[in-house]
Coordinates of C-alpha atoms in Angstrom, one line a residue:
M1 CA 34.2 -149.1 -129.4
L2 CA 34.2 -152.7 -127.9
M3 CA 30.0 -152.3 -127.6
K4 CA 30.0 -151.1 -131.1
S5 CA 31.8 -154.3 -132.4
K6 CA 30.1 -156.9 -130.6
N7 CA 27.1 -155.4 -132.2
T8 CA 29.4 -156.1 -135.5
N9 CA 29.8 -159.0 -134.3
R10 CA 26.4 -160.0 -133.9
R11 CA 25.3 -158.5 -137.5
F12 CA 28.0 -160.8 -138.8
E13 CA 27.2 -163.9 -138.1
I14 CA 22.8 -162.8 -139.0
Y15 CA 24.7 -161.7 -142.2
G16 CA 26.2 -164.4 -142.0
I17 CA 23.6 -166.5 -142.0
L18 CA 22.0 -165.4 -144.4
L19 CA 24.8 -165.9 -147.2
I20 CA 26.2 -169.5 -145.9
D21 CA 22.0 -170.2 -146.9
C22 CA 21.7 -168.4 -150.1
I23 CA 25.2 -170.7 -151.3
C24 CA 23.8 -173.5 -149.8
V25 CA 20.1 -172.8 -152.2
C26 CA 22.9 -172.4 -154.9
L27 CA 24.4 -175.6 -154.3
S28 CA 21.2 -177.6 -153.4
Y29 CA 19.5 -176.7 -156.4
F30 CA 22.1 -177.6 -158.3
L31 CA 23.5 -180.9 -157.0
A32 CA 19.2 -181.8 -156.9
L33 CA 19.4 -181.6 -161.2
L34 CA 23.0 -183.2 -161.4
I35 CA 21.0 -186.2 -159.7
R36 CA 17.8 -185.9 -161.4
F37 CA 19.6 -186.1 -164.6
G38 CA 23.5 -186.9 -164.7
S39 CA 24.7 -183.8 -166.3
P40 CA 24.2 -179.9 -167.3
R41 CA 23.9 -181.1 -170.6
N42 CA 20.9 -183.3 -170.2
F43 CA 19.1 -180.9 -167.9
E44 CA 15.3 -180.4 -170.0
H45 CA 13.3 -177.3 -169.6
S46 CA 16.0 -175.0 -167.9
E47 CA 14.2 -171.7 -168.1
S48 CA 11.6 -173.3 -165.8
Y49 CA 13.9 -174.6 -163.0
Q50 CA 15.3 -170.7 -163.1
T51 CA 12.6 -169.4 -162.5
M52 CA 11.6 -171.7 -159.6
F53 CA 15.1 -171.5 -158.0
L54 CA 14.5 -167.5 -158.1
W55 CA 11.3 -168.4 -156.2
V56 CA 13.4 -170.7 -153.8
L57 CA 15.7 -168.2 -153.2
L58 CA 13.8 -165.7 -152.2
F59 CA 12.1 -167.4 -150.1
V60 CA 15.3 -168.0 -148.1
V61 CA 16.2 -164.6 -147.6
L62 CA 13.3 -163.3 -146.8
Y63 CA 12.4 -166.3 -144.0
D64 CA 16.1 -165.6 -142.3
L65 CA 15.1 -161.6 -142.6
L66 CA 12.0 -162.2 -141.6
V67 CA 12.2 -165.1 -138.7
G68 CA 15.1 -164.1 -137.8
S69 CA 18.5 -167.9 -138.2
G70 CA 20.7 -165.7 -137.3
R71 CA 19.3 -164.1 -133.9
N72 CA 20.8 -165.8 -130.3
F73 CA 22.9 -168.1 -133.1
L74 CA 26.1 -168.8 -131.0
K75 CA 23.8 -169.4 -128.1
R76 CA 22.3 -173.0 -130.3
G77 CA 23.5 -176.4 -129.4
Y78 CA 23.7 -178.5 -132.1
W79 CA 20.3 -180.1 -131.4
V80 CA 19.2 -176.7 -131.2
E81 CA 20.4 -175.9 -134.4
S82 CA 19.1 -179.0 -136.5
K83 CA 15.1 -178.3 -135.4
S84 CA 15.7 -174.6 -136.8
V85 CA 17.7 -176.5 -139.9
I86 CA 14.4 -178.9 -139.6
K87 CA 11.6 -175.8 -139.3
S88 CA 13.5 -173.5 -142.3
A89 CA 13.0 -177.0 -144.7
V90 CA 10.0 -177.9 -143.9
C91 CA 8.7 -174.3 -144.2
L92 CA 10.2 -174.3 -148.2
T93 CA 8.7 -177.4 -148.8
I94 CA 5.7 -175.9 -148.1
Y95 CA 6.6 -173.1 -149.9
Q96 CA 7.3 -175.1 -152.8
V97 CA 4.2 -177.0 -152.6
A98 CA 2.5 -174.0 -153.4
V99 CA 4.2 -172.4 -156.3
M100 CA 4.5 -175.2 -158.4
Y101 CA -0.2 -175.6 -157.7
L102 CA -0.2 -172.2 -159.1
V103 CA 2.0 -172.0 -161.5
H104 CA 0.6 -175.2 -163.0
E105 CA 4.4 -175.8 -164.4
K106 CA 4.0 -178.6 -166.6
Y107 CA 7.5 -179.5 -167.6
F108 CA 8.4 -179.7 -163.1
S109 CA 10.2 -182.9 -161.7
R110 CA 9.1 -183.5 -158.4
L111 CA 11.8 -185.3 -158.3
V112 CA 14.1 -182.8 -158.7
Y113 CA 12.8 -180.6 -155.2
V114 CA 12.2 -184.5 -152.9
Y115 CA 16.6 -184.3 -153.9
F116 CA 16.9 -180.6 -153.3
I117 CA 14.4 -180.4 -149.7
V118 CA 16.8 -183.3 -148.5
V119 CA 20.2 -182.0 -150.0
Y120 CA 19.4 -178.7 -148.8
F121 CA 18.9 -180.0 -144.8
L122 CA 22.0 -181.3 -145.4
L123 CA 24.1 -179.3 -146.3
Q124 CA 23.0 -176.4 -144.6
Y125 CA 23.1 -177.8 -141.1
L126 CA 26.6 -178.6 -142.2
A127 CA 27.1 -175.2 -142.7
H128 CA 26.0 -173.7 -139.9
A129 CA 27.3 -176.2 -137.5
L130 CA 30.9 -175.4 -139.3
F131 CA 30.5 -171.6 -139.1
K132 CA 29.4 -171.6 -135.8
W133 CA 32.5 -174.1 -134.7
I134 CA 34.8 -171.2 -137.0
L135 CA 33.0 -168.3 -134.8
R136 CA 33.6 -170.2 -131.4
K137 CA 37.3 -171.1 -132.1
G138 CA 38.3 -169.0 -134.7
A139 CA 40.1 -165.7 -134.7
L140 CA 35.7 -163.7 -134.2
N141 CA 36.0 -165.0 -131.3
K142 CA 39.5 -164.5 -130.2
R143 CA 38.8 -160.2 -131.4
S144 CA 35.8 -160.7 -129.3
D145 CA 37.6 -161.3 -126.0
V146 CA 36.8 -158.4 -123.4
R147 CA 38.3 -158.3 -119.9
L148 CA 35.9 -158.7 -117.7
L149 CA 36.0 -157.2 -114.2
M150 CA 32.5 -157.3 -112.1
V151 CA 31.5 -156.0 -109.3
T152 CA 28.7 -157.3 -106.9
T153 CA 28.9 -159.2 -103.2
S154 CA 30.0 -162.3 -102.4
S155 CA 26.6 -164.0 -102.4
H156 CA 25.9 -163.6 -105.6
A157 CA 30.0 -163.4 -107.4
E158 CA 29.8 -167.5 -108.3
T159 CA 26.3 -167.5 -109.7
I160 CA 27.2 -164.6 -112.1
S161 CA 30.1 -165.5 -113.3
K162 CA 28.6 -168.7 -114.4
K163 CA 25.4 -166.9 -116.1
I164 CA 28.1 -164.3 -118.3
K165 CA 30.8 -167.4 -118.9
L166 CA 27.4 -170.4 -119.8
E167 CA 24.6 -167.9 -121.6
S168 CA 26.8 -164.8 -123.5
E169 CA 27.6 -165.1 -127.5
Y170 CA 30.6 -164.0 -126.9
T171 CA 34.2 -164.4 -125.3
Y172 CA 34.9 -163.0 -122.0
D173 CA 37.8 -162.7 -120.1
I174 CA 36.6 -162.2 -116.3
I175 CA 39.8 -160.8 -114.8
G176 CA 38.3 -160.9 -110.6
L177 CA 35.6 -160.0 -108.6
M178 CA 35.6 -156.2 -106.2
L179 CA 33.4 -156.8 -103.2
W180 CA 30.7 -153.9 -102.7
N181 CA 30.8 -153.0 -99.2
E182 CA 32.1 -156.4 -98.1
E183 CA 35.3 -157.6 -95.8
T184 CA 36.5 -160.7 -97.3
A185 CA 39.5 -162.9 -95.8
S186 CA 39.1 -164.6 -98.7
D187 CA 41.5 -164.4 -102.0
N188 CA 39.4 -166.1 -104.4
I189 CA 35.3 -166.9 -104.9
G190 CA 35.8 -170.0 -107.0
E191 CA 37.8 -169.8 -109.6
L192 CA 38.0 -166.5 -109.8
P193 CA 40.8 -163.8 -107.8
V194 CA 39.1 -160.6 -105.6
L195 CA 40.9 -157.8 -106.3
A196 CA 39.8 -156.0 -103.5
A197 CA 36.6 -155.2 -101.0
G198 CA 35.2 -152.2 -99.7
A199 CA 33.1 -148.9 -100.5
D200 CA 36.2 -147.4 -101.9
I201 CA 37.2 -149.5 -105.0
I202 CA 37.6 -146.3 -107.7
D203 CA 41.2 -146.4 -107.4
E204 CA 41.6 -150.6 -106.9
I205 CA 39.6 -149.8 -110.3
R206 CA 42.3 -147.8 -111.9
K207 CA 44.9 -150.2 -111.4
Q208 CA 44.1 -152.7 -113.2
A209 CA 44.0 -153.3 -116.8
V210 CA 40.1 -153.8 -117.4
D211 CA 37.6 -153.3 -120.6
E212 CA 34.7 -153.1 -119.2
V213 CA 33.1 -153.8 -115.9
L214 CA 29.6 -155.4 -114.9
I215 CA 27.8 -154.2 -111.7
Y216 CA 26.1 -156.5 -110.0
L217 CA 23.9 -155.2 -107.1
P218 CA 20.5 -156.3 -106.5
D219 CA 20.3 -154.3 -102.8
T220 CA 22.4 -151.2 -103.2
P221 CA 21.0 -147.5 -102.7
K222 CA 21.0 -146.2 -106.2
E223 CA 23.0 -143.7 -105.0
E224 CA 25.4 -145.1 -104.6
I225 CA 25.6 -147.3 -107.5
A226 CA 25.2 -143.8 -109.8
N227 CA 28.3 -142.6 -108.2
L228 CA 30.4 -145.4 -108.9
I229 CA 28.6 -145.6 -112.7
M230 CA 29.7 -141.6 -113.1
N231 CA 32.9 -142.5 -112.5
L232 CA 33.5 -145.4 -114.6
E233 CA 32.3 -143.0 -116.9
L234 CA 34.8 -140.7 -116.3
M235 CA 37.8 -143.4 -116.5
G236 CA 35.9 -144.4 -120.1
V237 CA 35.4 -147.6 -119.2
V238 CA 32.1 -149.6 -120.2
C239 CA 30.0 -150.1 -117.6
H240 CA 27.0 -152.9 -117.7
Y241 CA 24.8 -152.7 -114.6
C242 CA 22.3 -155.5 -113.9
L243 CA 18.4 -154.6 -114.4
D244 CA 16.0 -156.5 -111.7
T245 CA 14.0 -158.1 -114.7
V246 CA 11.8 -160.1 -112.8
G247 CA 13.3 -163.7 -112.8
L248 CA 12.1 -163.2 -116.9
G249 CA 13.7 -164.7 -119.8
A250 CA 15.8 -162.2 -122.1
R251 CA 15.3 -163.4 -125.0
N252 CA 13.2 -160.2 -126.6
V253 CA 14.3 -157.8 -123.6
S254 CA 15.1 -155.0 -124.8
I255 CA 16.3 -151.9 -122.9
E256 CA 14.7 -148.1 -123.3
E257 CA 14.3 -144.6 -122.2
M258 CA 9.9 -144.0 -121.4
G259 CA 9.7 -140.2 -120.1
G260 CA 13.1 -140.2 -119.0
M261 CA 12.9 -143.0 -117.0
A262 CA 15.0 -146.2 -117.9
V263 CA 13.1 -149.4 -118.6
A264 CA 13.0 -153.2 -119.3
T265 CA 10.6 -153.8 -122.5
Y266 CA 9.7 -156.9 -123.3
A267 CA 7.8 -158.0 -126.0
L268 CA 6.9 -161.2 -127.7
K269 CA 8.9 -160.9 -131.4
D270 CA 11.8 -158.1 -132.1
M271 CA 11.4 -156.9 -135.1
N272 CA 14.0 -154.3 -136.1
D273 CA 13.2 -151.7 -138.6
S274 CA 14.4 -153.5 -141.3
R275 CA 12.3 -156.6 -140.8
L276 CA 9.1 -154.5 -139.9
V277 CA 9.5 -153.2 -144.0
I278 CA 10.5 -155.7 -144.8
K279 CA 6.9 -157.7 -143.8
R280 CA 5.1 -154.6 -144.7
M281 CA 6.2 -154.7 -148.1
S282 CA 4.8 -158.8 -147.7
D283 CA 1.9 -157.1 -146.4
I284 CA 0.4 -154.4 -149.3
L285 CA 1.8 -156.7 -152.0
G286 CA -0.4 -160.0 -150.7
A287 CA -3.1 -157.4 -150.1
L288 CA -3.1 -156.3 -154.0
F289 CA -2.6 -160.0 -154.9
G290 CA -5.6 -160.6 -153.1
L291 CA -7.1 -157.9 -154.3
A292 CA -6.5 -158.8 -157.9
I293 CA -7.9 -162.4 -157.1
T294 CA -11.2 -160.8 -155.3
G295 CA -12.0 -158.5 -158.1
V296 CA -12.2 -162.1 -160.5
I297 CA -14.4 -163.6 -158.7
Y298 CA -16.5 -160.8 -157.8
L299 CA -18.0 -160.8 -161.4
F300 CA -18.5 -164.4 -160.8
L301 CA -20.2 -164.1 -157.5
A302 CA -21.7 -160.7 -157.0
P303 CA -24.4 -161.7 -159.4
A304 CA -25.5 -165.5 -157.3
I305 CA -25.8 -163.4 -154.8
K306 CA -28.4 -161.2 -156.0
L307 CA -30.1 -163.8 -157.4
D308 CA -30.2 -165.8 -154.4
S309 CA -31.2 -163.1 -151.6
K310 CA -32.2 -159.4 -151.7
G311 CA -29.7 -157.3 -150.1
P312 CA -25.6 -156.2 -150.5
V313 CA -22.7 -158.7 -152.1
I314 CA -20.7 -156.7 -149.8
F315 CA -21.4 -157.9 -145.8
S316 CA -19.5 -155.7 -143.1
Q317 CA -19.1 -155.7 -139.3
I318 CA -16.6 -154.5 -137.3
R319 CA -14.3 -156.9 -134.9
I320 CA -11.8 -157.1 -133.1
G321 CA -7.8 -157.3 -133.8
K322 CA -4.9 -157.0 -132.0
N323 CA -4.4 -155.6 -128.6
G324 CA -8.2 -155.0 -128.7
R325 CA -8.4 -152.6 -131.9
R326 CA -11.4 -151.9 -133.8
F327 CA -11.6 -152.6 -137.4
K328 CA -14.2 -153.2 -140.2
I329 CA -14.4 -156.0 -142.5
Y330 CA -15.4 -156.6 -145.7
K331 CA -16.3 -160.5 -147.0
F332 CA -19.1 -161.4 -149.5
R333 CA -22.4 -161.6 -147.2
S334 CA -23.6 -165.8 -147.4
M335 CA -26.3 -164.7 -145.2
Y336 CA -29.9 -163.3 -145.0
I337 CA -30.0 -159.6 -143.8
D338 CA -31.9 -160.0 -140.9
A339 CA -29.9 -163.8 -140.6
E340 CA -29.9 -162.6 -136.6
K341 CA -33.9 -162.4 -136.0
R342 CA -34.6 -165.8 -137.9

């Protein structure tokens, strides 16, 4: 099915970007070592660099999956793409500095990581630009061409067709317009031919070689639209019905079912199942790491707190979290028990 094909292409974008970024990391790291040492035979303390390389590669994989470097990839221009790559390089730099500080490895050459970041930024941007060009001009984009028919009104036709051409990730071949409940003497609206007009356009649609139909009829009764959609479904044609999304951007909008109703769901962040699993695993591992450090600190800090003032070592309090949920925090006590009275 064509809808499945487009979803497959989007997955190809996401995992293609992930693969490209991993290859860029490998090449950039190797080139940075070459620039620093001149030859692979001159690499000193290679085990330390191999360990650091694995940490860097892990960060890039998690960053791409959690932040979503491949999302809306084709919609981004080359300037926006450069900002995305700069953001990735800055995050990677901060990560590298943190890892080197925690590891305290004395054999690291700081110049290697300076060279690595510079080379990685250049390679990543060039690779992203090339991949974008291939997707837009190459075979993948040609396979994604869809013969699209638009059912709308004369007042909306030109605006909607421009949005489809400018803002869609994949190419649509708009074969023409069908004007609902209108009589028109015009053969064209803008660059698009008017194939039919009136309320009974189903027979005209059957005569066309069409893959998908886009319906934009904001002022038409729902019963008429429902009848049109059912007829298109019986014909085996994929039908897209434009919802009125109250003028907001559709970056993180999804259509879901709630109580038997189709609803448009808006969210600041759109997290799929795989990203939620990775985030949850990161939360658990981070918490375990934090508890281990806290356990060591507790051995030294608890006696100091007891000697300083009477009361428990651990202080608990109710705080307000995400979406107004209440939760209890635990921390080392830093004030007197009756601090509020004082």
